């Protein structure tokens, strides 16, 4: 288990280096289309850490009624990482 409480994952990066030519596999599933970026942190005394920047479509700026729309592929990625969507979010 990681220090953040999640289970360890297998991350694999492959591709041509050209735009659209990179695969980011998380536990064998290509999640590249759900990402806007990825940062690897590697230290001598720590486990490697991957920070995934996920794609969001829309966020209203009204602070008392914020709405976040998550694309389906991003939602699936977050659920596979252990996220539980809020009840009544309208998605199935």
GROMACS .gro file of N, CA, C and O in nm:
model
  368
    1UNK      N    1   0.083  -0.118   0.000
    1UNK     CA    2   0.000   0.000   0.000
    1UNK      C    3   0.087   0.124   0.000
    1UNK      O    4   0.191   0.127   0.061
    2UNK      N    5   0.044   0.227  -0.068
    2UNK     CA    6   0.121   0.351  -0.072
    2UNK      C    7   0.095   0.432   0.055
    2UNK      O    8   0.003   0.404   0.130
    3UNK      N    9   0.175   0.537   0.074
    3UNK     CA   10   0.157   0.619   0.194
    3UNK      C   11   0.027   0.699   0.189
    3UNK      O   12  -0.016   0.754   0.287
    4UNK      N   13  -0.038   0.704   0.071
    4UNK     CA   14  -0.164   0.777   0.056
    4UNK      C   15  -0.284   0.685   0.068
    4UNK      O   16  -0.396   0.726   0.045
    5UNK      N   17  -0.261   0.557   0.099
    5UNK     CA   18  -0.371   0.466   0.123
    5UNK      C   19  -0.418   0.390   0.001
    5UNK      O   20  -0.498   0.299   0.014
    6UNK      N   21  -0.371   0.420  -0.119
    6UNK     CA   22  -0.411   0.347  -0.238
    6UNK      C   23  -0.322   0.227  -0.261
    6UNK      O   24  -0.215   0.215  -0.202
    7UNK      N   25  -0.367   0.137  -0.346
    7UNK     CA   26  -0.281   0.023  -0.377
    7UNK      C   27  -0.181   0.060  -0.486
    7UNK      O   28  -0.204   0.153  -0.563
    8UNK      N   29  -0.072  -0.013  -0.491
    8UNK     CA   30   0.030   0.014  -0.591
    8UNK      C   31  -0.021  -0.024  -0.729
    8UNK      O   32  -0.097  -0.120  -0.745
    9UNK      N   33   0.021   0.049  -0.829
    9UNK     CA   34  -0.024   0.028  -0.967
    9UNK      C   35   0.096   0.003  -1.056
    9UNK      O   36   0.208   0.044  -1.027
   10UNK      N   37   0.072  -0.060  -1.172
   10UNK     CA   38   0.176  -0.079  -1.272
   10UNK      C   39   0.155   0.027  -1.381
   10UNK      O   40   0.048   0.037  -1.440
   11UNK      N   41   0.259   0.107  -1.406
   11UNK     CA   42   0.252   0.214  -1.506
   11UNK      C   43   0.351   0.182  -1.617
   11UNK      O   44   0.466   0.147  -1.590
   12UNK      N   45   0.307   0.194  -1.741
   12UNK     CA   46   0.393   0.166  -1.856
   12UNK      C   47   0.374   0.278  -1.959
   12UNK      O   48   0.262   0.310  -1.997
   13UNK      N   49   0.486   0.339  -2.000
   13UNK     CA   50   0.484   0.445  -2.101
   13UNK      C   51   0.550   0.393  -2.228
   13UNK      O   52   0.663   0.343  -2.222
   14UNK      N   53   0.483   0.406  -2.341
   14UNK     CA   54   0.539   0.367  -2.469
   14UNK      C   55   0.494   0.466  -2.575
   14UNK      O   56   0.402   0.545  -2.552
   15UNK      N   57   0.559   0.464  -2.689
   15UNK     CA   58   0.514   0.548  -2.799
   15UNK      C   59   0.626   0.600  -2.885
   15UNK      O   60   0.744   0.574  -2.859
   16UNK      N   61   0.586   0.677  -2.985
   16UNK     CA   62   0.679   0.730  -3.084
   16UNK      C   63   0.739   0.863  -3.043
   16UNK      O   64   0.836   0.908  -3.103
   17UNK      N   65   0.681   0.930  -2.944
   17UNK     CA   66   0.726   1.063  -2.907
   17UNK      C   67   0.660   1.173  -2.988
   17UNK      O   68   0.680   1.290  -2.963
   18UNK      N   69   0.580   1.135  -3.087
   18UNK     CA   70   0.506   1.231  -3.168
   18UNK      C   71   0.371   1.261  -3.103
   18UNK      O   72   0.319   1.179  -3.027
   19UNK      N   73   0.312   1.378  -3.132
   19UNK     CA   74   0.180   1.408  -3.075
   19UNK      C   75   0.080   1.297  -3.106
   19UNK      O   76   0.069   1.252  -3.220
   20UNK      N   77   0.011   1.252  -3.006
   20UNK     CA   78  -0.088   1.146  -3.023
   20UNK      C   79  -0.028   1.007  -3.030
   20UNK      O   80  -0.101   0.910  -3.045
   21UNK      N   81   0.103   0.996  -3.022
   21UNK     CA   82   0.168   0.867  -3.038
   21UNK      C   83   0.216   0.805  -2.908
   21UNK      O   84   0.298   0.714  -2.910
   22UNK      N   85   0.165   0.851  -2.796
   22UNK     CA   86   0.210   0.799  -2.667
   22UNK      C   87   0.099   0.719  -2.600
   22UNK      O   88  -0.016   0.762  -2.598
   23UNK      N   89   0.137   0.604  -2.548
   23UNK     CA   90   0.044   0.524  -2.470
   23UNK      C   91   0.087   0.531  -2.324
   23UNK      O   92   0.206   0.520  -2.293
   24UNK      N   93  -0.011   0.552  -2.238
   24UNK     CA   94   0.012   0.550  -2.094
   24UNK      C   95  -0.079   0.440  -2.041
   24UNK      O   96  -0.200   0.456  -2.040
   25UNK      N   97  -0.020   0.328  -2.003
   25UNK     CA   98  -0.098   0.216  -1.953
   25UNK      C   99  -0.091   0.212  -1.802
   25UNK      O  100   0.017   0.215  -1.744
   26UNK      N  101  -0.207   0.206  -1.741
   26UNK     CA  102  -0.218   0.193  -1.596
   26UNK      C  103  -0.285   0.059  -1.570
   26UNK      O  104  -0.400   0.038  -1.612
   27UNK      N  105  -0.213  -0.033  -1.510
   27UNK     CA  106  -0.262  -0.170  -1.488
   27UNK      C  107  -0.312  -0.232  -1.618
   27UNK      O  108  -0.415  -0.297  -1.623
   28UNK      N  109  -0.240  -0.206  -1.728
   28UNK     CA  110  -0.272  -0.268  -1.857
   28UNK      C  111  -0.375  -0.195  -1.940
   28UNK      O  112  -0.408  -0.238  -2.051
   29UNK      N  113  -0.431  -0.084  -1.892
   29UNK     CA  114  -0.534  -0.009  -1.965
   29UNK      C  115  -0.474   0.123  -2.012
   29UNK      O  116  -0.418   0.198  -1.932
   30UNK      N  117  -0.485   0.152  -2.144
   30UNK     CA  118  -0.432   0.278  -2.197
   30UNK      C  119  -0.524   0.392  -2.155
   30UNK      O  120  -0.641   0.397  -2.191
   31UNK      N  121  -0.470   0.484  -2.074
   31UNK     CA  122  -0.548   0.596  -2.021
   31UNK      C  123  -0.500   0.730  -2.079
   31UNK      O  124  -0.542   0.835  -2.032
   32UNK      N  125  -0.416   0.726  -2.182
   32UNK     CA  126  -0.357   0.849  -2.238
   32UNK      C  127  -0.463   0.950  -2.281
   32UNK      O  128  -0.444   1.071  -2.264
   33UNK      N  129  -0.575   0.902  -2.335
   33UNK     CA  130  -0.677   0.997  -2.384
   33UNK      C  131  -0.747   1.071  -2.270
   33UNK      O  132  -0.817   1.169  -2.294
   34UNK      N  133  -0.728   1.028  -2.146
   34UNK     CA  134  -0.789   1.094  -2.030
   34UNK      C  135  -0.693   1.191  -1.962
   34UNK      O  136  -0.730   1.254  -1.864
   35UNK      N  137  -0.569   1.202  -2.012
   35UNK     CA  138  -0.467   1.281  -1.945
   35UNK      C  139  -0.430   1.406  -2.022
   35UNK      O  140  -0.432   1.407  -2.144
   36UNK      N  141  -0.394   1.510  -1.947
   36UNK     CA  142  -0.335   1.629  -2.008
   36UNK      C  143  -0.188   1.638  -1.974
   36UNK      O  144  -0.116   1.722  -2.027
   37UNK      N  145  -0.143   1.552  -1.884
   37UNK     CA  146  -0.002   1.551  -1.847
   37UNK      C  147   0.027   1.440  -1.748
   37UNK      O  148  -0.064   1.379  -1.691
   38UNK      N  149   0.156   1.413  -1.733
   38UNK     CA  150   0.201   1.311  -1.641
   38UNK      C  151   0.339   1.352  -1.591
   38UNK      O  152   0.424   1.393  -1.669
   39UNK      N  153   0.360   1.346  -1.461
   39UNK     CA  154   0.489   1.380  -1.401
   39UNK      C  155   0.537   1.261  -1.321
   39UNK      O  156   0.461   1.204  -1.242
   40UNK      N  157   0.663   1.222  -1.341
   40UNK     CA  158   0.723   1.115  -1.263
   40UNK      C  159   0.814   1.175  -1.159
   40UNK      O  160   0.896   1.262  -1.190
   41UNK      N  161   0.800   1.130  -1.036
   41UNK     CA  162   0.889   1.173  -0.928
   41UNK      C  163   0.965   1.051  -0.879
   41UNK      O  164   0.904   0.952  -0.838
   42UNK      N  165   1.096   1.057  -0.887
   42UNK     CA  166   1.180   0.944  -0.847
   42UNK      C  167   1.285   0.995  -0.751
   42UNK      O  168   1.359   1.089  -0.782
   43UNK      N  169   1.292   0.936  -0.633
   43UNK     CA  170   1.389   0.976  -0.532
   43UNK      C  171   1.464   0.855  -0.479
   43UNK      O  172   1.417   0.742  -0.490
   44UNK      N  173   1.578   0.878  -0.422
   44UNK     CA  174   1.660   0.768  -0.370
   44UNK      C  175   1.592   0.692  -0.258
   44UNK      O  176   1.604   0.569  -0.248
   45UNK      N  177   1.521   0.762  -0.171
   45UNK     CA  178   1.464   0.699  -0.052
   45UNK      C  179   1.313   0.677  -0.060
   45UNK      O  180   1.252   0.634   0.037
   46UNK      N  181   1.253   0.709  -0.173
   46UNK     CA  182   1.108   0.696  -0.187
   46UNK      C  183   1.074   0.606  -0.306
   46UNK      O  184   1.153   0.591  -0.399
   47UNK      N  185   0.954   0.552  -0.302
   47UNK     CA  186   0.905   0.478  -0.419
   47UNK      C  187   0.879   0.579  -0.531
   47UNK      O  188   0.841   0.693  -0.504
   48UNK      N  189   0.895   0.536  -0.657
   48UNK     CA  190   0.858   0.626  -0.767
   48UNK      C  191   0.710   0.665  -0.755
   48UNK      O  192   0.627   0.586  -0.711
   49UNK      N  193   0.681   0.789  -0.792
   49UNK     CA  194   0.544   0.840  -0.784
   49UNK      C  195   0.507   0.901  -0.918
   49UNK      O  196   0.584   0.979  -0.975
   50UNK      N  197   0.391   0.863  -0.971
   50UNK     CA  198   0.339   0.921  -1.094
   50UNK      C  199   0.222   1.011  -1.059
   50UNK      O  200   0.129   0.970  -0.989
   51UNK      N  201   0.226   1.135  -1.106
   51UNK     CA  202   0.117   1.230  -1.087
   51UNK      C  203   0.047   1.245  -1.221
   51UNK      O  204   0.107   1.291  -1.318
   52UNK      N  205  -0.079   1.203  -1.228
   52UNK     CA  206  -0.156   1.209  -1.351
   52UNK      C  207  -0.244   1.333  -1.350
   52UNK      O  208  -0.320   1.355  -1.256
   53UNK      N  209  -0.234   1.414  -1.455
   53UNK     CA  210  -0.322   1.529  -1.472
   53UNK      C  211  -0.437   1.486  -1.561
   53UNK      O  212  -0.416   1.453  -1.678
   54UNK      N  213  -0.558   1.482  -1.504
   54UNK     CA  214  -0.673   1.432  -1.578
   54UNK      C  215  -0.749   1.546  -1.644
   54UNK      O  216  -0.746   1.660  -1.599
   55UNK      N  217  -0.819   1.512  -1.751
   55UNK     CA  218  -0.892   1.608  -1.832
   55UNK      C  219  -1.030   1.634  -1.773
   55UNK      O  220  -1.105   1.542  -1.745
   56UNK      N  221  -1.063   1.762  -1.752
   56UNK     CA  222  -1.197   1.803  -1.712
   56UNK      C  223  -1.253   1.891  -1.822
   56UNK      O  224  -1.182   1.971  -1.881
   57UNK      N  225  -1.381   1.877  -1.851
   57UNK     CA  226  -1.442   1.955  -1.958
   57UNK      C  227  -1.485   2.094  -1.914
   57UNK      O  228  -1.471   2.190  -1.986
   58UNK      N  229  -1.542   2.105  -1.798
   58UNK     CA  230  -1.606   2.231  -1.761
   58UNK      C  231  -1.607   2.249  -1.610
   58UNK      O  232  -1.622   2.153  -1.536
   59UNK      N  233  -1.590   2.372  -1.567
   59UNK     CA  234  -1.605   2.402  -1.424
   59UNK      C  235  -1.661   2.543  -1.413
   59UNK      O  236  -1.600   2.639  -1.460
   60UNK      N  237  -1.780   2.555  -1.356
   60UNK     CA  238  -1.838   2.686  -1.333
   60UNK      C  239  -1.759   2.756  -1.222
   60UNK      O  240  -1.704   2.692  -1.134
   61UNK      N  241  -1.758   2.889  -1.226
   61UNK     CA  242  -1.681   2.963  -1.127
   61UNK      C  243  -1.766   3.014  -1.011
   61UNK      O  244  -1.714   3.080  -0.923
   62UNK      N  245  -1.894   2.984  -1.010
   62UNK     CA  246  -1.980   3.023  -0.899
   62UNK      C  247  -1.941   2.939  -0.777
   62UNK      O  248  -1.958   2.818  -0.778
   63UNK      N  249  -1.891   3.001  -0.674
   63UNK     CA  250  -1.841   2.926  -0.561
   63UNK      C  251  -1.949   2.859  -0.478
   63UNK      O  252  -1.924   2.758  -0.414
   64UNK      N  253  -2.070   2.912  -0.480
   64UNK     CA  254  -2.175   2.850  -0.400
   64UNK      C  255  -2.245   2.736  -0.473
   64UNK      O  256  -2.323   2.664  -0.415
   65UNK      N  257  -2.218   2.714  -0.601
   65UNK     CA  258  -2.281   2.607  -0.677
   65UNK      C  259  -2.186   2.563  -0.787
   65UNK      O  260  -2.209   2.587  -0.905
   66UNK      N  261  -2.077   2.497  -0.750
   66UNK     CA  262  -1.976   2.455  -0.846
   66UNK      C  263  -2.018   2.325  -0.913
   66UNK      O  264  -2.063   2.232  -0.847
   67UNK      N  265  -2.005   2.321  -1.045
   67UNK     CA  266  -2.034   2.200  -1.121
   67UNK      C  267  -1.908   2.158  -1.193
   67UNK      O  268  -1.845   2.238  -1.262
   68UNK      N  269  -1.870   2.032  -1.178
   68UNK     CA  270  -1.755   1.977  -1.247
   68UNK      C  271  -1.805   1.866  -1.338
   68UNK      O  272  -1.876   1.776  -1.294
   69UNK      N  273  -1.771   1.874  -1.467
   69UNK     CA  274  -1.809   1.772  -1.563
   69UNK      C  275  -1.684   1.691  -1.597
   69UNK      O  276  -1.584   1.746  -1.642
   70UNK      N  277  -1.690   1.562  -1.571
   70UNK     CA  278  -1.577   1.474  -1.594
   70UNK      C  279  -1.606   1.389  -1.718
   70UNK      O  280  -1.709   1.322  -1.724
   71UNK      N  281  -1.517   1.389  -1.818
   71UNK     CA  282  -1.538   1.305  -1.937
   71UNK      C  283  -1.547   1.158  -1.897
   71UNK      O  284  -1.485   1.116  -1.798
   72UNK      N  285  -1.624   1.079  -1.971
   72UNK     CA  286  -1.644   0.938  -1.936
   72UNK      C  287  -1.514   0.859  -1.918
   72UNK      O  288  -1.501   0.780  -1.824
   73UNK      N  289  -1.416   0.877  -2.006
   73UNK     CA  290  -1.290   0.803  -1.993
   73UNK      C  291  -1.216   0.844  -1.865
   73UNK      O  292  -1.154   0.761  -1.800
   74UNK      N  293  -1.222   0.972  -1.831
   74UNK     CA  294  -1.157   1.019  -1.709
   74UNK      C  295  -1.230   0.963  -1.587
   74UNK      O  296  -1.168   0.919  -1.491
   75UNK      N  297  -1.361   0.963  -1.593
   75UNK     CA  298  -1.443   0.907  -1.485
   75UNK      C  299  -1.406   0.761  -1.463
   75UNK      O  300  -1.385   0.716  -1.350
   76UNK      N  301  -1.395   0.684  -1.573
   76UNK     CA  302  -1.359   0.543  -1.563
   76UNK      C  303  -1.221   0.526  -1.499
   76UNK      O  304  -1.200   0.437  -1.417
   77UNK      N  305  -1.127   0.613  -1.538
   77UNK     CA  306  -0.992   0.608  -1.480
   77UNK      C  307  -0.998   0.635  -1.330
   77UNK      O  308  -0.940   0.562  -1.250
   78UNK      N  309  -1.071   0.739  -1.291
   78UNK     CA  310  -1.080   0.774  -1.149
   78UNK      C  311  -1.147   0.662  -1.068
   78UNK      O  312  -1.102   0.630  -0.958
   79UNK      N  313  -1.250   0.601  -1.124
   79UNK     CA  314  -1.318   0.490  -1.055
   79UNK      C  315  -1.222   0.373  -1.040
   79UNK      O  316  -1.215   0.310  -0.934
   80UNK      N  317  -1.141   0.345  -1.144
   80UNK     CA  318  -1.045   0.234  -1.134
   80UNK      C  319  -0.938   0.261  -1.030
   80UNK      O  320  -0.876   0.169  -0.977
   81UNK      N  321  -0.914   0.389  -0.998
   81UNK     CA  322  -0.817   0.426  -0.896
   81UNK      C  323  -0.878   0.430  -0.756
   81UNK      O  324  -0.810   0.460  -0.660
   82UNK      N  325  -1.011   0.403  -0.747
   82UNK     CA  326  -1.075   0.395  -0.617
   82UNK      C  327  -1.171   0.508  -0.584
   82UNK      O  328  -1.230   0.512  -0.477
   83UNK      N  329  -1.190   0.603  -0.677
   83UNK     CA  330  -1.282   0.715  -0.654
   83UNK      C  331  -1.426   0.666  -0.661
   83UNK      O  332  -1.462   0.583  -0.745
   84UNK      N  333  -1.508   0.716  -0.572
   84UNK     CA  334  -1.650   0.686  -0.574
   84UNK      C  335  -1.723   0.812  -0.619
   84UNK      O  336  -1.716   0.915  -0.551
   85UNK      N  337  -1.790   0.807  -0.735
   85UNK     CA  338  -1.864   0.925  -0.781
   85UNK      C  339  -1.973   0.963  -0.682
   85UNK      O  340  -2.028   0.876  -0.614
   86UNK      N  341  -2.004   1.092  -0.672
   86UNK     CA  342  -2.111   1.134  -0.581
   86UNK      C  343  -2.246   1.082  -0.627
   86UNK      O  344  -2.268   1.062  -0.747
   87UNK      N  345  -2.334   1.056  -0.532
   87UNK     CA  346  -2.469   1.011  -0.567
   87UNK      C  347  -2.541   1.120  -0.642
   87UNK      O  348  -2.524   1.238  -0.617
   88UNK      N  349  -2.624   1.079  -0.739
   88UNK     CA  350  -2.705   1.174  -0.813
   88UNK      C  351  -2.628   1.260  -0.911
   88UNK      O  352  -2.672   1.367  -0.947
   89UNK      N  353  -2.512   1.211  -0.956
   89UNK     CA  354  -2.435   1.292  -1.051
   89UNK      C  355  -2.484   1.278  -1.193
   89UNK      O  356  -2.430   1.340  -1.284
   90UNK      N  357  -2.585   1.192  -1.215
   90UNK     CA  358  -2.646   1.182  -1.347
   90UNK      C  359  -2.575   1.087  -1.441
   90UNK      O  360  -2.620   1.065  -1.551
   91UNK      N  361  -2.463   1.029  -1.403
   91UNK     CA  362  -2.392   0.936  -1.490
   91UNK      C  363  -2.421   0.795  -1.445
   91UNK      O  364  -2.455   0.768  -1.331
   92UNK      N  365  -2.405   0.704  -1.537
   92UNK     CA  366  -2.428   0.563  -1.500
   92UNK      C  367  -2.306   0.481  -1.531
   92UNK      O  368  -2.215   0.523  -1.594
   0.00000   0.00000   0.00000
